[in-house]
Coordinates of N, CA, C and O in Angstrom, one line a residue:
M22 N -20.6 -40.2 -39.5 CA -19.3 -41.0 -39.8 C -19.1 -42.4 -38.9 O -19.4 -42.7 -37.8
S23 N -19.6 -43.5 -39.6 CA -19.9 -45.0 -39.2 C -18.3 -46.1 -39.2 O -18.5 -46.9 -38.5
K24 N -17.6 -45.6 -39.7 CA -16.3 -46.0 -39.6 C -15.7 -45.8 -39.1 O -15.3 -44.8 -38.5
D25 N -15.0 -46.9 -38.3 CA -14.0 -46.8 -37.3 C -12.7 -46.4 -37.7 O -12.5 -46.8 -38.8
R26 N -12.4 -45.7 -36.8 CA -10.4 -44.9 -37.7 C -9.3 -45.4 -36.7 O -9.8 -45.5 -35.3
K27 N -8.4 -45.5 -37.2 CA -6.8 -46.5 -36.3 C -6.5 -44.8 -36.1 O -6.6 -43.7 -36.5
L28 N -6.3 -44.7 -35.0 CA -5.2 -43.4 -34.6 C -4.0 -42.9 -34.9 O -4.2 -41.9 -35.3
D29 N -3.6 -43.9 -36.0 CA -2.2 -43.7 -36.9 C -3.0 -42.7 -38.0 O -2.5 -42.2 -38.7
S30 N -4.6 -42.9 -38.5 CA -5.1 -42.2 -39.3 C -5.4 -40.7 -39.1 O -6.3 -40.5 -40.1
L31 N -5.7 -40.5 -37.8 CA -6.4 -39.7 -37.0 C -6.1 -38.1 -37.6 O -4.5 -37.6 -38.0
D32 N -6.7 -37.4 -38.4 CA -6.4 -36.0 -38.4 C -7.2 -35.2 -37.7 O -8.0 -35.2 -37.5
P33 N -6.7 -33.6 -38.0 CA -7.1 -32.8 -37.0 C -8.7 -33.0 -37.2 O -9.6 -32.3 -36.2
A34 N -9.0 -32.7 -38.8 CA -10.5 -31.9 -39.2 C -11.3 -33.6 -38.2 O -12.4 -33.3 -37.7
T35 N -10.8 -34.7 -38.6 CA -11.6 -35.8 -38.1 C -12.0 -35.7 -36.1 O -12.8 -36.5 -35.8
L36 N -10.8 -35.2 -36.1 CA -10.9 -35.3 -34.1 C -11.8 -33.8 -33.7 O -12.7 -34.4 -33.1
R37 N -11.9 -32.7 -34.5 CA -12.8 -32.2 -34.2 C -14.1 -32.4 -34.8 O -15.1 -32.3 -33.7
T38 N -14.6 -33.1 -35.7 CA -15.8 -33.5 -35.9 C -16.1 -34.8 -34.8 O -17.5 -34.4 -34.3
V39 N -15.6 -35.8 -34.4 CA -15.4 -36.5 -33.3 C -15.9 -35.7 -31.9 O -17.3 -36.3 -31.7
L40 N -15.1 -35.0 -31.6 CA -15.0 -34.1 -30.1 C -16.2 -33.3 -30.4 O -17.0 -33.0 -29.2
G41 N -16.5 -33.1 -31.7 CA -18.2 -31.9 -31.9 C -19.4 -32.8 -31.2 O -19.8 -32.1 -30.9
H42 N -19.2 -34.0 -30.9 CA -20.2 -34.3 -30.5 C -20.6 -34.2 -28.8 O -21.6 -34.6 -28.6
Y43 N -19.7 -33.9 -28.5 CA -19.6 -33.8 -26.8 C -19.7 -32.4 -26.7 O -19.2 -31.6 -27.1
P44 N -21.2 -32.1 -25.9 CA -21.7 -30.7 -26.0 C -20.9 -29.8 -25.1 O -20.3 -30.5 -23.9
S45 N -20.3 -28.8 -25.1 CA -19.7 -27.9 -24.4 C -20.6 -26.9 -23.8 O -21.2 -26.2 -25.0
G46 N -20.4 -25.9 -22.5 CA -20.9 -24.7 -22.8 C -19.7 -23.7 -23.1 O -18.5 -24.1 -23.5
V47 N -20.4 -22.3 -23.1 CA -19.4 -20.8 -23.5 C -19.7 -20.4 -22.9 O -20.3 -19.7 -22.2
T48 N -17.8 -19.9 -22.7 CA -17.6 -18.9 -21.6 C -17.1 -17.5 -22.0 O -16.6 -17.5 -23.3
I49 N -16.9 -16.6 -21.6 CA -16.1 -15.9 -21.9 C -14.9 -15.1 -20.6 O -15.7 -14.6 -19.1
V50 N -14.1 -15.2 -20.6 CA -13.1 -14.9 -19.9 C -12.2 -13.7 -19.5 O -12.0 -13.1 -20.6
T51 N -12.6 -12.5 -18.7 CA -12.6 -11.1 -17.9 C -11.7 -10.9 -17.6 O -11.4 -11.1 -16.5
C52 N -11.0 -9.5 -17.8 CA -9.9 -9.0 -17.0 C -9.9 -7.4 -16.9 O -10.2 -7.2 -18.1
V53 N -9.2 -6.8 -16.4 CA -9.2 -5.4 -16.3 C -7.8 -5.0 -16.8 O -6.8 -5.7 -15.2
I54 N -7.3 -4.9 -17.5 CA -5.8 -4.5 -17.7 C -5.4 -2.9 -18.1 O -6.1 -2.1 -18.9
D55 N -4.5 -2.4 -17.5 CA -4.8 -0.9 -17.3 C -5.5 0.1 -17.5 O -5.9 0.6 -18.2
G56 N -7.0 -0.8 -16.8 CA -7.7 0.6 -16.6 C -9.1 -0.1 -17.7 O -10.1 0.7 -17.4
A57 N -8.7 -0.8 -18.6 CA -9.6 -1.2 -19.5 C -9.8 -2.9 -19.5 O -9.1 -3.5 -19.4
P58 N -11.3 -3.4 -20.3 CA -11.5 -4.6 -19.4 C -11.2 -5.0 -20.9 O -11.0 -5.0 -22.2
T59 N -11.1 -6.3 -20.9 CA -10.7 -7.4 -21.6 C -10.7 -8.8 -21.7 O -11.3 -9.3 -20.5
G60 N -11.0 -9.3 -22.2 CA -11.5 -11.0 -22.4 C -11.4 -11.6 -23.6 O -11.4 -11.1 -24.6
F61 N -11.8 -12.7 -24.1 CA -11.4 -13.8 -25.0 C -12.7 -14.6 -24.6 O -13.0 -15.2 -23.8
T62 N -13.2 -15.5 -25.4 CA -13.9 -16.7 -25.4 C -13.1 -18.1 -25.3 O -12.5 -18.0 -25.8
C63 N -14.1 -18.9 -24.5 CA -13.5 -19.7 -23.8 C -14.5 -21.3 -23.9 O -15.3 -20.8 -22.9
Q64 N -14.2 -22.3 -24.9 CA -15.1 -22.9 -25.0 C -14.9 -24.4 -23.5 O -16.1 -25.0 -23.4
S65 N -13.8 -24.4 -23.6 CA -13.3 -25.4 -22.4 C -13.0 -24.9 -21.4 O -11.6 -24.3 -20.6
F66 N -13.9 -25.0 -20.6 CA -14.1 -24.7 -19.0 C -14.9 -25.9 -18.0 O -16.0 -25.9 -18.7
H67 N -14.2 -25.9 -16.9 CA -15.0 -27.4 -16.1 C -14.8 -27.0 -14.9 O -13.0 -26.2 -14.3
S68 N -14.5 -27.9 -14.0 CA -14.8 -27.6 -12.6 C -13.8 -28.5 -12.5 O -13.8 -29.6 -13.1
L69 N -12.9 -28.7 -11.4 CA -11.9 -29.1 -11.4 C -11.9 -29.7 -10.0 O -11.3 -31.1 -10.0
S70 N -12.4 -28.8 -8.8 CA -11.8 -29.4 -7.5 C -12.7 -28.6 -6.7 O -13.1 -27.8 -6.8
L71 N -13.7 -29.5 -5.9 CA -14.2 -28.7 -5.0 C -13.8 -28.7 -3.9 O -14.1 -27.4 -2.9
D72 N -12.7 -29.3 -3.4 CA -11.9 -28.8 -2.6 C -10.7 -29.4 -2.2 O -10.0 -30.4 -2.4
P73 N -9.6 -27.7 -2.7 CA -10.0 -26.7 -2.4 C -10.8 -26.5 -4.1 O -10.5 -27.2 -4.9
P74 N -11.6 -25.3 -3.9 CA -12.8 -24.8 -5.1 C -11.7 -24.4 -6.1 O -11.0 -23.6 -6.3
M75 N -11.8 -25.3 -7.0 CA -10.9 -25.0 -8.6 C -11.5 -25.5 -9.8 O -12.5 -26.1 -9.7
V76 N -11.0 -24.4 -10.8 CA -11.5 -24.8 -12.3 C -10.5 -25.0 -13.1 O -9.6 -24.4 -12.5
V77 N -10.7 -25.7 -14.5 CA -9.8 -25.6 -15.3 C -10.4 -24.9 -16.4 O -11.3 -25.1 -16.6
L78 N -9.4 -24.3 -17.3 CA -10.0 -24.1 -18.8 C -8.4 -24.2 -19.8 O -7.4 -24.0 -19.1
L79 N -8.6 -24.2 -20.9 CA -8.0 -24.3 -21.5 C -7.9 -23.0 -22.8 O -8.9 -22.3 -23.1
A80 N -6.9 -22.0 -22.6 CA -6.7 -20.6 -23.3 C -5.8 -21.4 -25.1 O -4.6 -22.1 -24.4
G81 N -6.2 -21.0 -25.8 CA -5.3 -20.9 -27.1 C -4.0 -20.6 -27.2 O -3.8 -19.6 -26.0
R82 N -2.7 -21.5 -27.3 CA -1.9 -20.7 -27.2 C -1.1 -19.7 -28.1 O -0.6 -19.1 -27.9
N83 N -1.7 -19.4 -28.8 CA -1.9 -17.8 -29.7 C -2.7 -16.9 -29.1 O -2.6 -16.3 -29.9
S84 N -3.7 -17.1 -28.8 CA -4.3 -15.9 -27.9 C -3.2 -14.9 -27.7 O -2.6 -15.1 -27.1
K85 N -4.1 -13.7 -27.8 CA -3.3 -12.2 -27.5 C -3.5 -11.6 -26.2 O -2.8 -11.0 -25.5
T86 N -4.9 -12.2 -25.9 CA -5.4 -12.0 -24.5 C -5.0 -13.0 -23.3 O -4.3 -12.1 -22.1
W87 N -5.0 -14.2 -23.3 CA -4.7 -15.0 -21.9 C -3.3 -14.2 -21.7 O -3.6 -14.7 -20.6
P88 N -2.0 -14.2 -22.2 CA -0.9 -13.8 -21.5 C -1.1 -12.5 -20.8 O -0.4 -12.5 -19.2
K89 N -2.3 -11.8 -21.4 CA -2.4 -10.5 -20.4 C -3.3 -10.7 -19.3 O -2.9 -10.0 -18.4
I90 N -3.9 -11.6 -19.3 CA -4.8 -12.1 -18.5 C -4.0 -12.8 -16.8 O -4.1 -12.8 -16.2
R91 N -3.3 -13.3 -17.6 CA -2.2 -14.5 -17.0 C -1.4 -13.7 -16.4 O -1.2 -13.3 -15.1
D92 N -0.9 -12.5 -16.6 CA 0.1 -11.4 -15.6 C -0.9 -10.8 -14.7 O -0.2 -10.2 -13.7
A93 N -2.2 -10.5 -14.8 CA -3.3 -10.0 -13.9 C -3.1 -11.1 -12.7 O -3.1 -10.5 -11.6
G94 N -3.3 -12.5 -13.0 CA -2.8 -13.1 -11.8 C -4.3 -13.8 -11.7 O -5.0 -14.4 -10.6
K95 N -5.7 -12.7 -11.9 CA -7.0 -12.6 -11.4 C -7.6 -12.5 -12.5 O -7.4 -11.7 -13.6
F96 N -8.6 -13.1 -12.8 CA -10.0 -13.3 -13.8 C -11.3 -13.7 -13.7 O -11.7 -14.5 -12.5
C97 N -12.0 -13.4 -14.4 CA -13.5 -14.1 -14.0 C -14.1 -14.9 -15.1 O -13.9 -14.6 -16.5
V98 N -14.6 -15.7 -14.8 CA -15.1 -16.4 -16.0 C -16.7 -16.5 -16.1 O -17.3 -16.7 -15.3
N99 N -17.3 -15.8 -17.3 CA -18.3 -15.9 -17.3 C -19.4 -16.5 -17.7 O -18.4 -17.1 -19.4
I100 N -20.2 -17.6 -17.8 CA -20.8 -18.3 -18.1 C -21.9 -17.7 -19.2 O -23.1 -17.4 -18.6
L101 N -21.7 -17.5 -20.5 CA -22.9 -17.3 -21.1 C -24.6 -17.8 -20.9 O -24.4 -19.1 -21.0
S102 N -25.2 -16.9 -21.3 CA -26.6 -17.4 -21.2 C -26.9 -17.5 -22.6 O -26.2 -17.6 -23.5
E103 N -28.1 -19.0 -23.3 CA -28.4 -19.1 -24.0 C -28.9 -17.7 -25.2 O -29.0 -18.2 -26.7
D104 N -29.0 -16.7 -25.1 CA -29.2 -15.7 -25.6 C -28.0 -14.8 -25.8 O -28.7 -13.7 -26.8
Q105 N -27.2 -15.3 -25.5 CA -25.9 -14.0 -25.7 C -24.6 -14.6 -26.6 O -23.4 -14.8 -26.9
R106 N -25.4 -15.5 -27.5 CA -24.8 -16.1 -28.2 C -24.2 -15.1 -29.3 O -22.6 -14.8 -29.7
D107 N -23.9 -13.8 -29.7 CA -23.3 -12.8 -30.3 C -22.2 -12.3 -29.5 O -21.4 -11.7 -30.2
L108 N -22.5 -12.1 -28.7 CA -21.3 -12.2 -27.2 C -20.2 -12.9 -27.4 O -19.1 -12.6 -27.5
C109 N -20.5 -14.5 -27.3 CA -19.7 -15.8 -27.7 C -19.0 -14.7 -28.8 O -17.7 -15.0 -28.7
R110 N -19.4 -15.0 -30.2 CA -18.6 -14.0 -31.4 C -17.7 -12.7 -31.1 O -16.9 -12.7 -32.0
Q111 N -18.3 -12.1 -30.8 CA -17.8 -10.7 -30.5 C -16.3 -10.6 -29.7 O -15.6 -10.4 -30.0
F112 N -16.2 -11.6 -28.7 CA -15.1 -11.9 -28.0 C -14.2 -12.8 -28.7 O -13.3 -13.1 -28.2
A113 N -14.7 -13.4 -30.1 CA -13.8 -14.5 -30.4 C -12.7 -13.5 -31.2 O -11.9 -14.1 -32.1
V114 N -13.4 -12.5 -31.4 CA -12.2 -12.1 -32.6 C -10.8 -11.0 -32.5 O -11.2 -10.6 -31.3
S115 N -10.2 -11.6 -32.3 CA -8.6 -10.7 -32.0 C -8.8 -9.2 -32.8 O -9.2 -8.9 -34.0
D116 N -8.4 -8.8 -32.2 CA -7.8 -7.2 -32.4 C -9.3 -6.6 -32.7 O -9.4 -5.3 -33.9
S117 N -9.9 -6.6 -31.7 CA -11.1 -5.6 -31.6 C -11.3 -5.0 -30.8 O -11.1 -5.8 -29.7
D118 N -12.2 -4.4 -30.3 CA -13.0 -3.5 -29.4 C -13.7 -4.5 -28.3 O -15.0 -4.3 -28.9
K119 N -13.6 -5.5 -28.2 CA -14.2 -6.4 -27.5 C -15.6 -5.9 -26.8 O -16.4 -6.8 -26.7
F120 N -15.2 -5.3 -25.7 CA -16.5 -4.7 -24.5 C -17.4 -3.5 -25.6 O -18.2 -3.0 -24.6
S121 N -17.2 -3.4 -26.7 CA -17.9 -2.2 -27.2 C -19.4 -2.6 -27.1 O -20.0 -3.5 -27.4
G122 N -19.8 -1.7 -26.5 CA -21.8 -1.7 -26.1 C -22.2 -3.4 -25.0 O -22.9 -3.3 -25.1
V123 N -21.2 -3.4 -24.2 CA -21.7 -4.8 -23.8 C -21.6 -4.0 -22.0 O -20.4 -3.0 -21.5
S124 N -22.4 -4.3 -21.6 CA -23.2 -3.9 -20.1 C -22.4 -4.8 -19.0 O -22.4 -6.5 -19.5
W125 N -21.6 -4.1 -18.3 CA -20.8 -5.0 -17.1 C -21.0 -4.5 -15.9 O -21.0 -3.3 -16.1
H126 N -20.3 -5.4 -14.5 CA -20.3 -4.9 -13.1 C -18.7 -5.7 -13.2 O -18.6 -6.7 -13.4
P127 N -18.2 -4.6 -12.0 CA -17.1 -5.3 -11.2 C -17.3 -6.4 -10.6 O -18.2 -6.1 -9.6
S128 N -16.3 -7.6 -10.6 CA -16.9 -9.0 -9.3 C -16.0 -8.0 -8.6 O -15.6 -7.4 -8.3
P129 N -16.3 -9.1 -7.2 CA -15.2 -8.3 -5.9 C -13.6 -7.8 -6.4 O -13.5 -7.3 -5.3
N130 N -13.1 -8.8 -7.2 CA -11.6 -8.7 -7.3 C -11.5 -7.4 -8.9 O -10.5 -7.2 -8.7
G131 N -12.9 -6.9 -9.3 CA -12.6 -5.7 -10.2 C -12.8 -6.6 -11.6 O -12.9 -5.8 -12.5
S132 N -12.6 -8.0 -11.3 CA -13.1 -8.3 -13.2 C -14.4 -7.9 -13.7 O -15.4 -8.1 -12.9
P133 N -14.8 -8.0 -15.4 CA -15.7 -7.7 -15.6 C -16.4 -9.4 -15.3 O -16.2 -10.0 -15.4
V134 N -18.0 -8.4 -15.0 CA -18.6 -9.8 -14.9 C -20.2 -9.0 -16.0 O -20.8 -8.0 -15.7
I135 N -20.5 -9.7 -17.1 CA -21.1 -9.3 -17.5 C -22.2 -9.8 -17.4 O -22.5 -10.9 -17.4
D136 N -23.3 -8.6 -17.9 CA -24.4 -8.5 -17.6 C -25.6 -9.6 -17.9 O -25.3 -10.1 -19.2
A137 N -26.4 -9.9 -17.6 CA -27.5 -11.5 -18.0 C -26.5 -12.3 -18.1 O -27.0 -13.5 -19.0
V138 N -25.1 -13.0 -17.6 CA -25.1 -14.5 -17.8 C -25.4 -15.3 -17.5 O -26.1 -14.8 -16.0
S139 N -25.4 -16.5 -17.5 CA -25.7 -17.5 -16.8 C -25.3 -17.7 -15.4 O -25.7 -17.7 -14.2
G140 N -23.8 -17.5 -14.5 CA -23.4 -17.6 -13.9 C -21.8 -17.0 -14.1 O -21.5 -16.6 -15.0
W141 N -20.9 -16.7 -13.1 CA -20.0 -15.8 -13.2 C -19.2 -17.5 -12.0 O -19.3 -17.2 -11.0
V142 N -17.5 -17.1 -12.5 CA -16.8 -17.6 -11.6 C -15.6 -16.8 -11.2 O -14.8 -16.9 -12.1
E143 N -15.3 -16.4 -10.1 CA -13.8 -15.2 -9.6 C -12.8 -16.5 -9.9 O -13.3 -17.6 -9.3
C144 N -12.0 -16.0 -10.1 CA -10.9 -17.0 -10.1 C -9.1 -16.2 -9.5 O -9.4 -15.2 -10.0
E145 N -8.7 -17.0 -9.2 CA -7.4 -16.6 -9.1 C -6.3 -17.3 -9.6 O -6.6 -19.0 -9.1
L146 N -5.3 -17.2 -10.5 CA -4.6 -18.0 -11.5 C -3.6 -19.0 -10.3 O -3.2 -18.1 -9.9
D147 N -3.5 -20.4 -10.6 CA -2.7 -21.3 -9.7 C -1.5 -21.8 -10.9 O -0.7 -21.7 -10.4
S148 N -2.0 -22.4 -12.0 CA -0.8 -23.0 -12.7 C -1.4 -23.0 -13.8 O -2.4 -23.2 -14.2
E149 N -0.2 -23.0 -14.7 CA -0.5 -23.1 -15.7 C 0.4 -24.3 -16.6 O 1.5 -24.9 -16.0
F150 N 0.0 -25.0 -17.6 CA 0.8 -26.7 -18.1 C 0.3 -26.5 -19.7 O -0.5 -25.9 -20.6
D151 N 1.3 -27.0 -20.1 CA 1.2 -27.0 -21.5 C 0.3 -28.4 -22.1 O 0.2 -29.4 -21.6
G152 N 0.0 -27.5 -23.4 CA -1.4 -28.5 -23.7 C -1.5 -28.9 -25.0 O -2.5 -28.3 -25.5
G153 N -0.7 -29.5 -25.7 CA -0.2 -29.5 -27.6 C -0.5 -27.4 -27.8 O 0.3 -26.5 -27.3
D154 N -1.5 -27.0 -28.7 CA -1.9 -25.7 -29.1 C -2.4 -25.3 -27.9 O -3.5 -24.1 -28.7
H155 N -3.0 -25.2 -26.7 CA -3.7 -24.8 -26.3 C -2.6 -24.6 -24.8 O -1.8 -25.8 -24.2
L156 N -3.0 -24.4 -23.5 CA -2.2 -23.9 -22.4 C -3.8 -24.4 -21.4 O -4.7 -24.0 -21.4
I157 N -2.8 -25.5 -20.1 CA -4.1 -25.9 -19.4 C -4.2 -24.9 -18.0 O -3.4 -24.9 -17.6
V158 N -5.4 -24.2 -17.8 CA -4.9 -23.5 -17.1 C -5.5 -23.8 -15.6 O -7.1 -24.0 -16.0
T159 N -5.0 -24.2 -14.2 CA -6.3 -24.2 -12.9 C -5.8 -22.7 -12.2 O -5.1 -22.1 -12.3
A160 N -7.3 -23.3 -11.7 CA -7.2 -21.6 -11.1 C -8.3 -22.0 -9.6 O -9.1 -22.9 -9.4
R161 N -8.0 -21.1 -8.4 CA -8.9 -21.2 -7.5 C -9.4 -20.3 -6.8 O -10.1 -18.9 -8.0
V162 N -11.2 -20.6 -7.4 CA -12.1 -20.4 -7.3 C -12.2 -19.2 -5.6 O -12.0 -19.7 -5.0
T163 N -12.2 -17.8 -6.5 CA -12.8 -17.3 -4.9 C -14.0 -16.3 -4.6 O -14.6 -15.9 -3.7
N164 N -14.6 -16.5 -5.4 CA -15.8 -15.9 -5.7 C -17.4 -16.2 -6.8 O -16.4 -16.9 -7.5
L165 N -18.3 -16.4 -6.1 CA -19.0 -16.9 -7.7 C -20.5 -16.9 -7.9 O -20.9 -16.3 -6.4
S166 N -21.4 -17.0 -8.8 CA -23.1 -16.7 -8.6 C -23.4 -17.0 -9.8 O -22.7 -17.2 -10.8
A167 N -24.7 -17.3 -9.6 CA -25.4 -18.1 -10.6 C -26.9 -17.5 -10.8 O -27.6 -17.4 -9.4
E168 N -27.2 -17.1 -11.6 CA -28.6 -17.0 -12.1 C -29.3 -18.1 -12.6 O -29.4 -18.5 -13.6
E169 N -30.5 -18.6 -11.9 CA -30.9 -19.6 -11.3 C -32.1 -19.8 -12.4 O -32.1 -21.2 -12.8
S170 N -32.9 -18.9 -12.7 CA -33.8 -18.8 -13.9 C -33.1 -18.8 -15.6 O -33.7 -19.2 -16.6
A171 N -31.9 -18.6 -15.7 CA -31.3 -18.6 -16.9 C -30.5 -19.8 -17.2 O -30.1 -20.8 -16.7
Y172 N -31.1 -20.3 -18.4 CA -30.4 -21.4 -19.1 C -29.0 -20.8 -20.1 O -28.4 -19.6 -20.6
P173 N -28.1 -22.0 -20.1 CA -27.1 -21.7 -20.4 C -26.3 -22.1 -22.2 O -27.5 -22.8 -22.7
L174 N -25.6 -21.8 -23.0 CA -25.8 -21.2 -24.2 C -24.7 -22.9 -24.1 O -23.9 -23.1 -23.6
V175 N -24.7 -23.5 -25.1 CA -24.2 -24.4 -25.4 C -23.6 -25.0 -26.9 O -24.5 -24.3 -27.9
F176 N -23.0 -25.5 -27.0 CA -22.5 -25.8 -28.2 C -22.1 -26.9 -28.1 O -21.0 -27.8 -27.7
H177 N -22.6 -27.8 -29.6 CA -22.8 -28.7 -29.9 C -22.6 -29.1 -31.8 O -23.1 -28.7 -32.3
R178 N -21.8 -29.7 -32.0 CA -21.2 -30.2 -33.3 C -21.6 -29.1 -34.3 O -21.9 -28.4 -35.4
G179 N -20.6 -28.2 -34.3 CA -20.6 -26.9 -34.7 C -21.4 -25.7 -34.7 O -20.9 -24.7 -35.2
I180 N -22.3 -25.8 -33.7 CA -23.6 -24.8 -34.0 C -23.7 -24.7 -32.5 O -24.1 -25.3 -31.4
F181 N -24.1 -23.6 -32.1 CA -25.0 -23.3 -30.8 C -26.2 -23.9 -30.5 O -27.0 -23.9 -31.4
R182 N -26.5 -24.7 -29.5 CA -27.5 -24.8 -28.8 C -28.7 -24.4 -27.9 O -27.6 -24.2 -27.2
S183 N -29.4 -24.6 -27.5 CA -30.1 -24.3 -26.5 C -30.4 -25.8 -26.0 O -30.7 -26.6 -26.0
I184 N -30.4 -25.8 -24.2 CA -30.6 -26.8 -23.5 C -31.9 -27.0 -22.9 O -33.2 -26.2 -22.9
A185 N -33.0 -28.1 -23.0 CA -34.1 -28.4 -23.1 C -34.6 -28.4 -21.3 O -33.7 -28.2 -20.3
A186 N -35.3 -27.0 -21.0 CA -35.6 -26.7 -19.7 C -36.6 -28.1 -19.3 O -36.8 -27.7 -18.0
D187 N -36.8 -29.1 -19.7 CA -37.8 -30.6 -19.0 C -36.8 -31.5 -18.5 O -36.0 -31.5 -19.5
P188 N -36.9 -31.4 -17.2 CA -36.0 -32.7 -17.1 C -36.3 -34.1 -17.3 O -37.1 -34.1 -18.1
I189 N -35.0 -34.8 -17.5 CA -35.3 -36.3 -18.4 C -36.3 -37.0 -17.0 O -36.1 -36.8 -15.6

């Protein structure tokens, strides 16, 4: 798309296409509800503050899973590794047993840490704000860990990608 677009002619498909040029990591947000693990795929996750340590994520307003996790008040953000594309798809489907065949262990607060992720960030809910068709969620970081040898899964221009291992 080389033609400039004016804001008044913006449509959702154009917005998705243009913003898809900005790569993002892929995460799965998890929690244990009534003794069972639950979670959802979340592409919008970022660092918010180092002092105090905080992160931000965007949950779809129509998500069936986010309200349950919000009510629990604590969760874990699993940063997917480049070979976990299938997990991303598995957790993106509503009304399914998302943890079927998924190996995990509890974080210090009891939320699921999916095995072989690139990293994980344990959180306590701070605030939630209106964000159009999404909810803007801020959370305090309570614990975290990363696997230094793992590379993250990246989503860019509508497909999954791996990042180059060589420094620039």
